[in-house]
Short mmCIF file of C-alpha atoms in Angstrom, two decimals:
data_model
loop_
_atom_site.label_atom_id
_atom_site.label_comp_id
_atom_site.label_asym_id
_atom_site.label_seq_id
_atom_site.Cartn_x
_atom_site.Cartn_y
_atom_site.Cartn_z
CA MET A 299 35.03 56.01 63.19
CA HIS A 300 33.16 52.60 63.06
CA THR A 301 35.76 51.00 65.40
CA ILE A 302 35.44 53.86 67.85
CA ALA A 303 32.01 53.50 67.76
CA ARG A 304 31.80 49.99 68.63
CA ILE A 305 34.34 50.51 71.53
CA PHE A 306 32.43 53.46 72.61
CA ALA A 307 28.96 50.96 72.69
CA VAL A 308 31.18 48.28 74.37
CA LEU A 309 31.91 50.83 77.19
CA LEU A 310 28.43 52.02 77.45
CA SER A 311 27.30 48.60 78.08
CA ALA A 312 29.83 47.60 80.60
CA LEU A 313 29.01 50.92 82.57
CA ALA A 314 25.13 49.82 82.49
CA LEU A 315 26.01 46.30 83.90
CA ALA A 316 28.03 47.87 86.64
CA GLY A 317 25.45 50.24 87.00
CA ALA A 318 22.77 47.29 87.45
CA PHE A 319 25.07 45.93 90.01
CA VAL A 320 25.05 48.73 92.29
CA ALA A 321 22.08 50.68 91.46
CA PRO A 322 19.64 51.09 94.40
CA ALA A 323 16.00 49.87 94.36
CA ALA A 324 15.07 52.71 92.46
CA ALA A 325 13.33 51.11 89.40
CA GLN A 326 11.74 48.47 91.52
CA THR A 327 8.84 48.60 94.18
CA LEU A 328 10.56 49.17 97.46
CA LYS A 329 9.06 47.40 100.64
CA ILE A 330 8.97 49.15 103.92
CA MET A 331 8.38 47.53 107.15
CA ILE A 332 7.09 49.79 110.03
CA PRO A 333 7.38 47.77 113.35
CA ALA A 334 4.38 49.90 114.92
CA ASN A 335 0.96 50.29 114.52
CA PRO A 336 -0.34 53.43 112.23
CA GLY A 337 -0.09 56.96 113.49
CA GLY A 338 3.16 57.06 115.41
CA GLY A 339 6.42 58.37 114.72
CA TRP A 340 7.92 55.39 113.19
CA ASP A 341 4.91 55.38 110.72
CA GLN A 342 5.17 59.10 109.79
CA THR A 343 9.18 58.35 109.10
CA GLY A 344 8.41 55.65 106.66
CA ARG A 345 5.51 57.14 105.02
CA ASN A 346 7.04 60.50 104.70
CA LEU A 347 10.49 59.03 103.35
CA ALA A 348 8.42 56.95 100.61
CA ALA A 349 6.79 59.81 99.64
CA ALA A 350 10.08 62.03 99.17
CA MET A 351 11.35 58.88 97.39
CA GLN A 352 8.37 58.85 94.84
CA SER A 353 8.24 62.80 94.54
CA ALA A 354 11.63 62.59 93.21
CA GLY A 355 11.12 59.60 90.95
CA LEU A 356 13.66 57.48 93.06
CA VAL A 357 11.34 54.49 93.31
CA LYS A 358 8.33 53.51 91.24
CA SER A 359 6.16 52.20 94.16
CA VAL A 360 6.39 51.59 97.80
CA GLN A 361 4.53 48.94 99.74
CA PHE A 362 3.98 49.04 103.56
CA GLU A 363 3.71 46.50 106.36
CA ASN A 364 2.85 47.82 109.82
CA LYS A 365 3.63 45.03 112.48
CA GLY A 366 3.43 46.60 116.02
CA GLY A 367 4.35 45.28 119.45
CA ALA A 368 7.03 45.01 121.84
CA ALA A 369 9.16 47.95 121.15
CA GLY A 370 9.33 46.88 117.37
CA THR A 371 10.80 43.55 118.03
CA ILE A 372 7.91 41.63 116.61
CA GLY A 373 8.13 43.53 113.58
CA LEU A 374 12.15 43.12 113.75
CA ALA A 375 11.72 39.12 113.89
CA GLN A 376 9.48 38.76 110.93
CA PHE A 377 12.09 41.39 109.19
CA VAL A 378 15.07 39.31 109.90
CA ASN A 379 12.99 36.03 109.10
CA ALA A 380 11.50 36.96 105.76
CA SER A 381 13.72 39.63 104.22
CA LYS A 382 17.39 37.61 104.10
CA GLY A 383 19.25 38.94 101.04
CA ASP A 384 16.55 41.09 99.69
CA PRO A 385 18.16 44.39 98.79
CA ASN A 386 14.43 46.16 98.15
CA VAL A 387 13.34 46.09 101.63
CA LEU A 388 13.72 48.64 104.42
CA MET A 389 12.77 48.69 107.97
CA ILE A 390 12.11 51.84 110.21
CA GLY A 391 13.49 51.75 113.69
CA GLY A 392 15.60 53.67 116.48
CA MET A 393 16.54 54.50 119.85
CA VAL A 394 12.98 52.99 120.93
CA MET A 395 13.85 49.58 119.69
CA ILE A 396 17.32 49.44 121.17
CA GLY A 397 15.57 50.30 124.64
CA GLY A 398 13.22 47.51 123.92
CA ILE A 399 15.33 44.90 122.89
CA HIS A 400 17.69 45.53 126.25
CA LEU A 401 14.56 45.83 128.62
CA SER A 402 13.24 42.62 127.43
CA ASN A 403 16.15 40.82 126.78
CA SER A 404 15.07 40.02 122.90
CA PRO A 405 16.34 37.07 121.17
CA VAL A 406 16.40 39.40 117.91
CA ASN A 407 18.59 42.53 117.91
CA LEU A 408 19.68 45.13 115.22
CA SER A 409 23.10 43.36 114.82
CA MET A 410 20.78 40.80 112.75
CA VAL A 411 19.99 43.41 110.16
CA THR A 412 22.11 45.92 108.24
CA PRO A 413 22.45 49.55 109.09
CA ILE A 414 21.68 51.85 106.20
CA ALA A 415 20.89 55.52 107.60
CA ARG A 416 20.10 57.76 110.68
CA LEU A 417 17.56 60.20 109.57
CA THR A 418 16.21 62.32 112.11
CA SER A 419 16.32 63.64 115.98
CA GLU A 420 13.22 64.65 117.83
CA TYR A 421 12.57 66.09 121.23
CA GLU A 422 9.67 64.55 123.51
CA VAL A 423 7.06 66.67 124.66
CA LEU A 424 5.02 65.78 127.98
CA VAL A 425 1.21 66.52 128.10
CA VAL A 426 -2.02 66.01 130.06
CA PRO A 427 -5.64 66.06 128.68
CA ALA A 428 -7.09 69.55 128.41
CA ASN A 429 -9.23 69.11 131.49
CA SER A 430 -6.38 67.84 133.65
CA PRO A 431 -6.14 69.42 137.06
CA PHE A 432 -2.31 69.64 136.44
CA LYS A 433 -1.84 73.01 134.96
CA THR A 434 1.93 73.09 135.30
CA MET A 435 4.81 70.57 135.05
CA ALA A 436 5.46 71.49 138.90
CA ASP A 437 1.95 70.39 139.73
CA LEU A 438 2.60 67.03 137.78
CA VAL A 439 5.95 66.68 139.66
CA LYS A 440 4.59 67.08 142.67
CA ALA A 441 1.89 64.42 142.65
CA PHE A 442 4.41 62.13 141.07
CA LYS A 443 6.71 62.39 144.03
CA ALA A 444 3.98 62.09 146.44
CA ASP A 445 2.81 58.91 145.20
CA PRO A 446 4.50 57.60 141.79
CA GLY A 447 2.08 54.69 141.27
CA LYS A 448 -0.89 57.24 141.07
CA VAL A 449 0.56 58.95 137.93
CA SER A 450 -0.08 56.98 135.16
CA TRP A 451 2.28 57.79 131.92
CA GLY A 452 1.03 56.74 128.47
CA GLY A 453 3.74 56.63 125.83
CA GLY A 454 5.30 54.18 123.04
CA SER A 455 6.89 50.87 123.83
CA ALA A 456 8.52 49.84 127.49
CA GLY A 457 12.06 50.68 127.48
CA GLY A 458 11.63 53.20 124.78
CA THR A 459 12.49 56.97 124.85
CA ASP A 460 9.15 57.93 126.35
CA HIS A 461 9.96 55.41 129.10
CA ILE A 462 13.47 56.51 129.55
CA LEU A 463 12.49 60.23 129.98
CA VAL A 464 9.79 59.44 132.61
CA GLY A 465 12.90 57.54 134.43
CA LEU A 466 15.11 60.41 134.12
CA ILE A 467 12.62 62.64 135.31
CA ALA A 468 12.01 60.55 138.39
CA LYS A 469 15.73 60.64 139.00
CA ALA A 470 16.08 64.33 138.37
CA THR A 471 13.33 65.15 140.72
CA GLY A 472 13.45 62.58 143.60
CA ALA A 473 10.80 60.22 142.81
CA ASP A 474 11.00 56.37 142.87
CA SER A 475 11.95 55.40 139.41
CA THR A 476 11.20 51.73 140.36
CA LYS A 477 7.71 52.69 141.10
CA ILE A 478 6.64 54.17 137.58
CA ASN A 479 3.08 53.34 136.18
CA TYR A 480 3.97 53.46 132.61
CA VAL A 481 1.31 52.33 130.10
CA PRO A 482 2.95 51.31 126.61
CA PHE A 483 0.88 52.01 123.60
CA LYS A 484 1.75 49.86 120.36
CA GLY A 485 1.04 53.11 118.11
CA GLY A 486 0.58 56.95 118.33
CA GLY A 487 -3.21 56.54 117.50
CA GLU A 488 -3.84 54.67 120.47
CA ALA A 489 -1.57 56.78 122.86
CA ILE A 490 -3.61 59.90 121.70
CA ALA A 491 -7.00 58.55 122.32
CA ALA A 492 -6.02 57.40 125.81
CA ILE A 493 -4.43 60.77 126.49
CA VAL A 494 -7.27 62.78 125.31
CA GLY A 495 -9.86 60.46 127.04
CA GLY A 496 -8.00 60.68 130.50
CA HIS A 497 -7.24 56.99 130.60
CA VAL A 498 -3.51 58.15 131.76
CA THR A 499 -2.58 60.71 134.08
CA ALA A 500 0.03 62.17 131.11
CA GLY A 501 1.63 61.45 127.98
CA VAL A 502 5.06 61.52 126.44
CA SER A 503 6.06 61.28 122.80
CA GLY A 504 7.89 63.43 119.95
CA LEU A 505 6.54 66.80 119.66
CA GLY A 506 5.64 65.74 115.88
CA GLU A 507 2.94 63.15 117.08
CA PHE A 508 1.13 65.40 119.71
CA SER A 509 1.71 68.46 117.91
CA GLU A 510 -1.99 68.86 115.86
CA GLN A 511 -3.61 67.96 119.49
CA ILE A 512 -1.85 70.57 121.29
CA LYS A 513 -2.50 73.32 118.74
CA GLY A 514 -6.15 71.89 118.41
CA GLY A 515 -6.66 72.43 122.37
CA ARG A 516 -7.06 68.52 123.19
CA MET A 517 -3.64 68.27 125.12
CA ARG A 518 -2.00 70.87 127.11
CA ALA A 519 1.85 70.63 126.69
CA LEU A 520 3.92 71.05 130.06
CA ALA A 521 7.31 70.69 129.03
CA ILE A 522 9.68 69.53 126.30
CA SER A 523 13.10 67.69 126.59
CA SER A 524 14.88 70.18 124.24
CA ALA A 525 17.67 72.68 125.34
CA GLN A 526 15.57 75.47 124.05
CA ARG A 527 11.70 76.19 123.91
CA GLU A 528 9.96 74.96 120.65
CA GLU A 529 6.37 75.88 119.71
CA GLY A 530 6.38 78.15 122.84
CA ILE A 531 6.69 75.15 125.07
CA ALA A 532 9.02 75.52 128.31
CA THR A 533 12.09 73.17 128.65
CA LEU A 534 12.39 70.67 131.46
CA LYS A 535 15.39 72.46 132.29
CA GLU A 536 14.16 76.01 132.47
CA GLN A 537 11.49 74.68 135.17
CA GLY A 538 14.21 73.10 137.32
CA ILE A 539 14.37 69.52 136.04
CA ASP A 540 17.92 68.92 134.70
CA VAL A 541 16.97 66.57 131.74
CA GLU A 542 17.49 66.87 127.99
CA LEU A 543 16.72 63.74 125.57
CA GLY A 544 16.20 63.65 121.96
CA ASN A 545 14.82 60.51 120.17
CA TRP A 546 16.70 59.22 117.01
CA ARG A 547 15.28 57.28 113.86
CA GLY A 548 16.62 55.62 111.20
CA VAL A 549 16.60 52.64 108.56
CA PHE A 550 17.67 49.21 108.24
CA GLY A 551 18.18 47.00 105.34
CA ALA A 552 17.86 43.35 105.09
CA PRO A 553 20.29 40.75 106.82
CA GLY A 554 22.83 39.26 104.40
CA ILE A 555 22.75 42.16 101.84
CA SER A 556 26.05 42.80 99.78
CA THR A 557 28.10 45.85 100.66
CA ALA A 558 27.36 47.21 97.18
CA GLN A 559 23.70 46.52 97.88
CA ARG A 560 23.90 48.50 101.05
CA ASP A 561 25.66 51.33 99.79
CA ALA A 562 23.18 51.75 97.23
CA LEU A 563 20.37 51.75 99.53
CA VAL A 564 22.41 54.40 101.36
CA LYS A 565 22.61 56.29 98.53
CA LEU A 566 18.62 56.02 97.84
CA VAL A 567 17.76 57.20 101.27
CA HIS A 568 20.43 60.14 101.28
CA ASP A 569 19.03 61.24 97.88
CA ALA A 570 15.43 61.04 99.50
CA THR A 571 16.71 63.42 102.25
CA LEU A 572 17.89 66.21 100.00
CA THR A 573 14.16 66.55 98.39
CA PRO A 574 12.00 69.33 98.82
CA ALA A 575 9.30 66.77 100.13
CA TRP A 576 11.47 65.56 102.96
CA LYS A 577 12.65 69.07 104.04
CA ALA A 578 9.01 70.13 104.12
CA THR A 579 8.41 67.06 106.48
CA LEU A 580 10.91 67.91 109.04
CA GLU A 581 9.76 71.64 109.01
CA LYS A 582 6.16 70.47 109.42
CA LEU A 583 7.01 67.80 112.07
CA GLY A 584 9.41 69.45 114.01
CA TRP A 585 12.24 66.89 113.14
CA THR A 586 15.77 67.77 113.16
CA GLY A 587 17.76 65.99 110.14
CA VAL A 588 20.88 63.93 111.44
CA PHE A 589 21.66 61.98 108.72
CA LEU A 590 24.62 59.24 109.26
CA GLY A 591 25.12 56.52 106.54
CA GLY A 592 26.66 52.97 106.23
CA ASP A 593 29.59 52.16 108.53
CA GLN A 594 29.39 55.81 110.28
CA TYR A 595 25.63 54.85 111.33
CA GLN A 596 26.89 51.10 112.35
CA ALA A 597 29.52 52.60 114.69
CA PHE A 598 27.23 54.86 116.40
CA LEU A 599 24.71 52.13 116.74
CA VAL A 600 27.28 49.96 118.95
CA GLU A 601 28.07 53.11 121.08
CA ASP A 602 24.20 54.17 121.50
CA THR A 603 23.25 50.46 122.33
CA LYS A 604 25.85 50.86 125.46
CA ARG A 605 24.62 54.24 126.30
CA ILE A 606 20.86 53.37 126.18
CA ALA A 607 21.42 49.97 128.15
CA ALA A 608 23.32 51.79 130.85
CA ILE A 609 20.42 54.34 131.47
CA ILE A 610 17.89 51.56 131.58
CA ASP A 611 19.99 49.98 133.95
CA SER A 612 20.65 52.77 136.27
CA LEU A 613 17.16 53.54 136.26
CA GLY A 614 15.88 50.03 137.69
CA ILE A 615 13.12 50.06 135.22
CA LYS A 616 14.35 46.76 133.81
CA LYS A 617 12.39 43.54 135.10
CA LYS A 618 14.81 40.55 136.64
#
């Protein structure tokens, strides 16, 4: 029995060592880079993901850093330069960043970090201030077609999902997409203040970012970019504008981490998405869970980068 006990102890020790090699940063402090100012979709994603991890005891603590600007590429550059080989860091990103990288010919891109997981998809809502003279999407489109430059659109970073949606609406309605007056903001808080204050004609963002303002009567929702109505908001398609667009968000690991470290982070994030806290977040913010991890996520990124670049090029919104 003594020999068997010793063998069992050795086996347990070996398993513990193996576990230490591939274990996620769960027992550690996790650091999350949010390459946007507070209040927007990336900020909501990062903080709610961290809350889900902590609610289930997957991590002890989480530290955040917000670094907004240039469609997330300022934060991306810092993440690339400061985090190499660190298995305890994540960065939030998504479709907006791909568009911004292409639009600005950024020297940093997502091939420089480690894809961990796609998390959510969210449809875009088009809004005006509550006191706007534009009561319907048709009213707004009429003014937009008559003089595109006089209609200002407030949204996230240039080249991101919000900007792309305005371009697609221009293309679908016959407005001149090269004359779009698009006003980018670094965070959701700034965009909300500008829209509610009437500093822009209309606003574009994910439904989760504007939902409280719409329900509170400070914004009027004119349309949503989904296939079916959400929260009673009419779709673009049912209003004669043949456009549908969803905005995905995900997480990335540091450059230079091992496959085992990457897989551990994929498991950590996946486990977080199974928690009641995360499911409640999806319900509250109107997000759809579209989890895709590791190699599958990397393959998706390659294809989506091509797709978004083609859309931006076709709209003529990329500066020469």
